XYZ file of C-alpha atoms in Angstrom:
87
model
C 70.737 90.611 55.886
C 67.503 88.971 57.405
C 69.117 86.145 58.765
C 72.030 87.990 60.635
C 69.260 90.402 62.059
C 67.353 87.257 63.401
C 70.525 85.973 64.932
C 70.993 88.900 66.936
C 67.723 89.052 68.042
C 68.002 85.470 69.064
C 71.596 85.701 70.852
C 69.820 88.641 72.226
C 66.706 86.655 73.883
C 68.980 84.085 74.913
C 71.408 86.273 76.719
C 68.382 88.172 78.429
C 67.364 84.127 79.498
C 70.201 83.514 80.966
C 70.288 86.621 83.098
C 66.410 85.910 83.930
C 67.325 82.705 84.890
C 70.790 83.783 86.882
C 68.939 86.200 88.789
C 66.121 83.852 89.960
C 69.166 81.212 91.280
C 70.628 83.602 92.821
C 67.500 84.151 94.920
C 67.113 80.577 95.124
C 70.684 80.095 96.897
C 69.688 82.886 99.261
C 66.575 81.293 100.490
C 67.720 77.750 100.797
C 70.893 78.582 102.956
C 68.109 80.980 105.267
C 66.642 77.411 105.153
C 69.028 75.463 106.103
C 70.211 78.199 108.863
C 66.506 78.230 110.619
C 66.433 74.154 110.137
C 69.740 73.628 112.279
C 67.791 75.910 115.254
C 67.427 73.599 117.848
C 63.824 74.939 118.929
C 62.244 75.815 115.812
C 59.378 73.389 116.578
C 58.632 75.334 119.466
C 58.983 78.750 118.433
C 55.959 80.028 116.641
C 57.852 82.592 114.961
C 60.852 80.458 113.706
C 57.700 78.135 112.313
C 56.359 81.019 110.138
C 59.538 82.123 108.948
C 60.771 78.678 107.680
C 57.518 77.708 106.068
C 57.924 81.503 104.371
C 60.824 80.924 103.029
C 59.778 77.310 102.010
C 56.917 78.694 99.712
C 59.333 81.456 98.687
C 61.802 78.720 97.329
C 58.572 76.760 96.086
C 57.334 79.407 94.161
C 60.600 80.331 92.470
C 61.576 76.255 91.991
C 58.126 75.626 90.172
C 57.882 78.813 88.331
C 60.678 80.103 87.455
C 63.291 77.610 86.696
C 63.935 75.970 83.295
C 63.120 71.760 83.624
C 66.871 71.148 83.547
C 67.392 73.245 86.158
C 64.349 71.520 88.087
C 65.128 67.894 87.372
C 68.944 69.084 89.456
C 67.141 70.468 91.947
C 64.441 68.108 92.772
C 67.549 65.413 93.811
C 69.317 67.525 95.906
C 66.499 69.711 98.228
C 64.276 67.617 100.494
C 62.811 69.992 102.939
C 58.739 69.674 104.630
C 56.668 72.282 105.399
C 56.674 72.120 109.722
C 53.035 72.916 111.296
């Protein structure tokens, strides 16, 4: 009777993970296509505004990439997303 209650608890932290975890890529995805929107603006390096607003959203997707994510989700990530910070 012990062990079954300490598998559901278990399946239960797991399953509240994964939906942790789902909801934090979700905002990831969001973020990086805003990135890669503002990035194909031909004068972002001259607009001050279109500056702030990518290197926002580049700490945003920092924060959440180096926080957040599990280390098999980061070792995926960190081979696919090159982006720079633009001052």
């Amino acid at each position: 009777m012990i062990i079954l209650f300490f598998n559901i608890i278990f399946l239960i932290c797991i399953t509240i993970l994964g939906i942790h975890q789902g909801f934090y890529l979700y905002e990831f995805n969001k973020i990086l296509k805003n990135l890669k929107v503002l990035g194909e603006n031909k004068d972002l390096k001259e607009n001050k505004k279109n500056i702030l607003e990518y290197n926002y959203n580049l700490a945003q997707l920092n924060y959440i990439f180096c926080v957040c994510f599990s280390t098999p989700m980061k070792k995926y990530f960190e081979k696919k997303i090159k982006f720079e910070y633009i001052e």
